[in-house]
Amino acid sequence: MITYVIIGVTVVVSYICFGNHELFRKLAFIPYCTVHNREWYRLITHGFVHADMTHLLVNMFTFWSFGTYMESTFGYLGLGTGGYLGLYFGGMVAASLYDLIRRRNDPYYVSIGASGAVSA
């Protein structure tokens, strides 16, 4: 069930950002803004923003393909929704740490998408 909620929220936010460049820039992972403006929320929000419909569909199809299985496995193992969400959002943050460190002084670097979370 949580897989479908994440997919739904991601599709809605991405779709809104397709037509709202200001919101896109506010949610995107820009390491410079994350560090220098202390906008730590970007480590999570960038996973809900995608470049275009193809990027969104590929990420969400891949997430749906594996996410529903992993969600039921977490339930079976007794790790529940909290463990599953920890893996998803932990993967998202972990995948961004290298860029956070390497690109923290580059105001032009922008990263978006849920690939890190989906891979986790």
XYZ file of N, CA and C in Angstrom:
360
model
N 0.815 -1.198 0.000
C 0.000 0.000 0.000
C 0.861 1.266 0.000
N 1.935 1.289 0.823
C 2.776 2.484 0.918
C 3.500 2.750 -0.405
N 3.818 1.685 -1.137
C 4.438 1.850 -2.453
C 3.542 2.686 -3.350
N 2.259 2.395 -3.350
C 1.316 3.133 -4.187
C 1.164 4.579 -3.728
N 1.235 4.816 -2.425
C 1.161 6.185 -1.904
C 2.376 6.983 -2.373
N 3.561 6.393 -2.249
C 4.784 7.072 -2.685
C 4.717 7.364 -4.181
N 4.274 6.391 -4.961
C 4.147 6.594 -6.414
C 3.163 7.726 -6.694
N 2.015 7.713 -6.023
C 1.007 8.751 -6.240
C 1.527 10.140 -5.927
N 2.168 10.288 -4.778
C 2.708 11.594 -4.388
C 3.783 12.035 -5.377
N 4.655 11.116 -5.772
C 5.736 11.438 -6.706
C 5.177 11.881 -8.055
N 4.172 11.185 -8.561
C 3.570 11.540 -9.853
C 2.935 12.931 -9.768
N 2.196 13.191 -8.710
C 1.532 14.497 -8.571
C 2.558 15.621 -8.458
N 3.549 15.467 -7.588
C 4.558 16.517 -7.403
C 5.346 16.734 -8.691
N 5.765 15.669 -9.345
C 6.519 15.801 -10.593
C 5.686 16.498 -11.655
N 4.428 16.102 -11.780
C 3.550 16.700 -12.780
C 3.381 18.198 -12.529
N 3.204 18.590 -11.275
C 3.085 20.011 -10.942
C 4.383 20.745 -11.301
N 5.517 20.111 -11.013
C 6.818 20.742 -11.292
C 7.117 20.848 -12.780
N 6.494 20.004 -13.605
C 6.690 20.120 -15.050
C 6.284 21.507 -15.533
N 5.287 22.093 -14.903
C 4.797 23.396 -15.322
C 5.146 24.530 -14.374
N 5.904 24.243 -13.322
C 6.221 25.261 -12.331
C 7.715 25.210 -12.037
N 8.479 25.970 -12.803
C 9.935 25.927 -12.675
C 10.409 26.424 -11.309
N 9.700 27.370 -10.725
C 10.082 27.889 -9.403
C 9.994 26.783 -8.341
N 8.904 26.018 -8.355
C 8.756 24.906 -7.413
C 9.803 23.830 -7.688
N 10.055 23.556 -8.969
C 11.090 22.599 -9.363
C 12.423 22.970 -8.702
N 12.840 24.235 -8.826
C 14.112 24.690 -8.252
C 14.102 24.653 -6.724
N 12.942 24.862 -6.116
C 12.841 24.851 -4.656
C 12.979 23.436 -4.091
N 12.499 22.432 -4.846
C 12.518 21.052 -4.369
C 13.750 20.264 -4.821
N 14.383 20.685 -5.915
C 15.527 19.963 -6.473
C 16.699 19.933 -5.487
N 17.542 18.920 -5.643
C 18.736 18.813 -4.806
C 19.839 19.671 -5.423
N 20.102 20.778 -4.776
C 21.190 21.669 -5.166
C 22.121 21.709 -3.952
N 23.210 20.947 -3.991
C 24.086 20.850 -2.807
C 24.534 22.198 -2.264
N 24.786 23.146 -3.146
C 25.199 24.478 -2.702
C 24.144 25.081 -1.771
N 22.886 25.054 -2.177
C 21.792 25.593 -1.352
C 21.579 24.750 -0.098
N 21.754 23.447 -0.247
C 21.555 22.545 0.886
C 22.521 22.890 2.015
N 23.785 23.108 1.663
C 24.812 23.385 2.678
C 24.812 24.848 3.101
N 24.896 25.750 2.134
C 25.080 27.169 2.456
C 23.814 27.844 2.984
N 22.648 27.361 2.575
C 21.377 27.926 3.059
C 20.705 27.013 4.083
N 21.375 25.911 4.387
C 20.851 24.911 5.336
C 19.457 24.411 4.944
N 19.293 24.142 3.656
C 18.024 23.626 3.128
C 18.116 22.102 3.038
N 18.194 21.472 4.192
C 18.414 20.024 4.272
C 17.243 19.218 3.729
N 16.072 19.811 3.680
C 14.904 19.123 3.135
C 15.127 18.649 1.703
N 16.029 19.300 0.983
C 16.295 18.949 -0.416
C 16.818 17.515 -0.570
N 17.425 16.982 0.494
C 17.908 15.595 0.440
C 16.753 14.615 0.245
N 15.551 15.022 0.575
C 14.360 14.190 0.402
C 13.507 14.671 -0.771
N 13.256 15.967 -0.836
C 12.292 16.467 -1.830
C 12.720 16.227 -3.272
N 14.019 16.148 -3.532
C 14.445 15.937 -4.914
C 13.959 14.602 -5.479
N 13.657 13.657 -4.612
C 13.169 12.353 -5.055
C 11.744 12.381 -5.579
N 11.054 13.482 -5.345
C 9.679 13.618 -5.823
C 9.591 14.444 -7.101
N 10.748 14.881 -7.621
C 10.794 15.724 -8.813
C 11.545 14.990 -9.920
N 10.973 14.996 -11.120
C 11.599 14.330 -12.260
C 11.693 15.282 -13.446
N 12.621 15.004 -14.345
C 12.902 15.909 -15.463
C 11.781 15.944 -16.489
N 11.209 14.797 -16.780
C 10.153 14.720 -17.787
C 9.349 13.451 -17.556
N 8.345 13.238 -18.406
C 7.439 12.107 -18.226
C 8.170 10.761 -18.369
N 9.111 10.665 -19.276
C 9.857 9.409 -19.448
C 10.650 9.087 -18.186
N 11.356 10.063 -17.661
C 12.131 9.886 -16.435
C 11.215 9.426 -15.298
N 10.079 10.082 -15.174
C 9.111 9.747 -14.134
C 8.574 8.329 -14.315
N 8.144 7.995 -15.513
C 7.548 6.676 -15.761
C 8.544 5.536 -15.554
N 9.776 5.705 -16.005
C 10.780 4.654 -15.818
C 11.059 4.450 -14.336
N 11.253 5.544 -13.594
C 11.505 5.423 -12.162
C 10.332 4.780 -11.427
N 9.130 5.215 -11.725
C 7.963 4.702 -11.005
C 7.629 3.266 -11.409
N 7.835 2.900 -12.660
C 7.618 1.511 -13.070
C 8.604 0.590 -12.362
N 9.865 1.009 -12.314
C 10.889 0.214 -11.630
C 10.564 0.105 -10.145
N 10.166 1.209 -9.537
C 9.809 1.198 -8.122
C 8.611 0.294 -7.871
N 7.600 0.390 -8.707
C 6.410 -0.462 -8.561
C 6.796 -1.942 -8.697
N 7.659 -2.249 -9.675
C 8.059 -3.636 -9.934
C 8.707 -4.291 -8.727
N 9.568 -3.551 -8.043
C 10.286 -4.114 -6.904
C 9.692 -3.692 -5.564
N 9.098 -2.502 -5.526
C 8.611 -1.935 -4.273
C 7.509 -2.743 -3.621
N 6.566 -3.227 -4.411
C 5.465 -3.998 -3.827
C 5.987 -5.291 -3.205
N 6.950 -5.910 -3.865
C 7.555 -7.138 -3.325
C 8.324 -6.830 -2.038
N 9.141 -5.777 -2.083
C 9.942 -5.429 -0.909
C 9.060 -5.021 0.270
N 7.985 -4.319 -0.020
C 7.066 -3.913 1.042
C 6.468 -5.132 1.731
N 6.055 -6.131 0.966
C 5.490 -7.340 1.585
C 6.568 -8.130 2.319
N 7.781 -8.131 1.800
C 8.887 -8.821 2.463
C 9.210 -8.168 3.804
N 9.219 -6.846 3.844
C 9.459 -6.133 5.101
C 8.374 -6.471 6.114
N 7.137 -6.582 5.652
C 6.046 -6.974 6.546
C 6.232 -8.380 7.065
N 6.614 -9.300 6.188
C 6.833 -10.697 6.552
C 7.964 -10.833 7.569
N 9.006 -10.023 7.408
C 10.161 -10.081 8.313
C 9.921 -9.336 9.628
N 8.761 -8.692 9.742
C 8.441 -7.965 10.958
C 9.048 -6.582 11.034
N 9.566 -6.091 9.911
C 10.185 -4.765 9.890
C 9.167 -3.673 9.586
N 8.049 -4.049 9.025
C 6.915 -3.159 8.812
C 7.166 -1.964 7.918
N 6.211 -1.059 7.979
C 6.237 0.141 7.148
C 7.412 1.041 7.495
N 7.723 1.146 8.768
C 8.847 1.989 9.191
C 10.165 1.546 8.586
N 10.408 0.247 8.581
C 11.632 -0.278 7.979
C 11.686 -0.035 6.484
N 10.541 -0.225 5.840
C 10.453 -0.022 4.393
C 10.690 1.451 4.039
N 10.042 2.354 4.773
C 10.253 3.784 4.533
C 11.686 4.195 4.856
N 12.266 3.586 5.891
C 13.667 3.850 6.225
C 14.599 3.465 5.096
N 14.330 2.320 4.471
C 15.141 1.889 3.334
C 14.974 2.847 2.159
N 13.729 3.194 1.855
C 13.459 4.065 0.704
C 14.113 5.436 0.880
N 13.792 6.114 1.982
C 14.320 7.457 2.175
C 15.791 7.450 2.580
N 16.222 6.404 3.267
C 17.649 6.258 3.573
C 18.467 6.096 2.303
N 17.949 5.320 1.359
C 18.618 5.156 0.066
C 18.691 6.463 -0.699
N 17.622 7.243 -0.595
C 17.576 8.536 -1.269
C 18.659 9.466 -0.720
N 18.763 9.524 0.595
C 19.756 10.388 1.232
C 21.167 9.856 0.972
N 21.366 8.560 1.157
C 22.695 7.963 0.963
C 23.209 8.184 -0.459
N 22.317 8.078 -1.435
C 22.719 8.265 -2.829
C 23.123 9.716 -3.109
N 22.704 10.633 -2.262
C 22.993 12.055 -2.467
C 24.228 12.539 -1.711
N 24.738 11.748 -0.790
C 25.836 12.214 0.065
C 27.114 12.532 -0.708
N 27.439 11.702 -1.692
C 28.647 11.959 -2.484
C 28.549 13.317 -3.173
N 27.403 13.569 -3.831
C 27.221 14.851 -4.505
C 27.162 16.009 -3.513
N 26.594 15.771 -2.349
C 26.535 16.809 -1.321
C 27.939 17.267 -0.946
N 28.822 16.322 -0.763
C 30.202 16.642 -0.377
C 30.982 17.215 -1.557
N 30.902 16.550 -2.681
C 31.699 16.938 -3.853
C 31.242 18.252 -4.480
N 29.940 18.499 -4.496
C 29.384 19.646 -5.219
C 28.878 20.765 -4.300
N 29.240 20.743 -3.033
C 28.694 21.705 -2.070
C 29.027 23.152 -2.399
N 30.053 23.393 -3.186
C 30.429 24.762 -3.551
C 30.124 25.092 -5.013
N 29.333 24.263 -5.663
C 28.963 24.466 -7.068
C 27.492 24.882 -7.144
N 27.214 26.177 -7.291
C 25.816 26.641 -7.280
C 25.026 26.224 -8.518
N 25.682 25.659 -9.523
C 25.005 25.298 -10.770
C 24.629 23.822 -10.855
N 25.084 23.023 -9.909
C 24.780 21.590 -9.939
C 23.377 21.340 -9.389
N 22.569 20.593 -10.158
C 21.196 20.259 -9.774
C 20.988 18.763 -10.005
N 20.353 18.103 -9.039
C 20.043 16.694 -9.167
C 18.590 16.466 -8.785
N 17.922 15.592 -9.537
C 16.530 15.284 -9.268
C 16.290 13.796 -9.497
N 15.155 13.311 -9.034
C 14.746 11.941 -9.296
C 14.883 11.031 -8.086
N 14.224 9.891 -8.203
C 14.147 8.932 -7.106
C 15.016 7.698 -7.337
N 15.978 7.793 -8.231
C 16.790 6.615 -8.571
C 17.508 6.022 -7.377
N 18.045 6.856 -6.500
C 18.730 6.349 -5.308
C 17.784 5.581 -4.400
N 16.593 6.115 -4.206
C 15.596 5.453 -3.370
C 15.107 4.177 -4.027
N 14.866 4.231 -5.327
C 14.382 3.055 -6.063
C 15.437 1.962 -6.050
N 16.701 2.338 -6.185
C 17.774 1.343 -6.171
C 17.898 0.673 -4.804
N 17.674 1.433 -3.741
C 17.745 0.878 -2.393
C 16.662 -0.179 -2.244
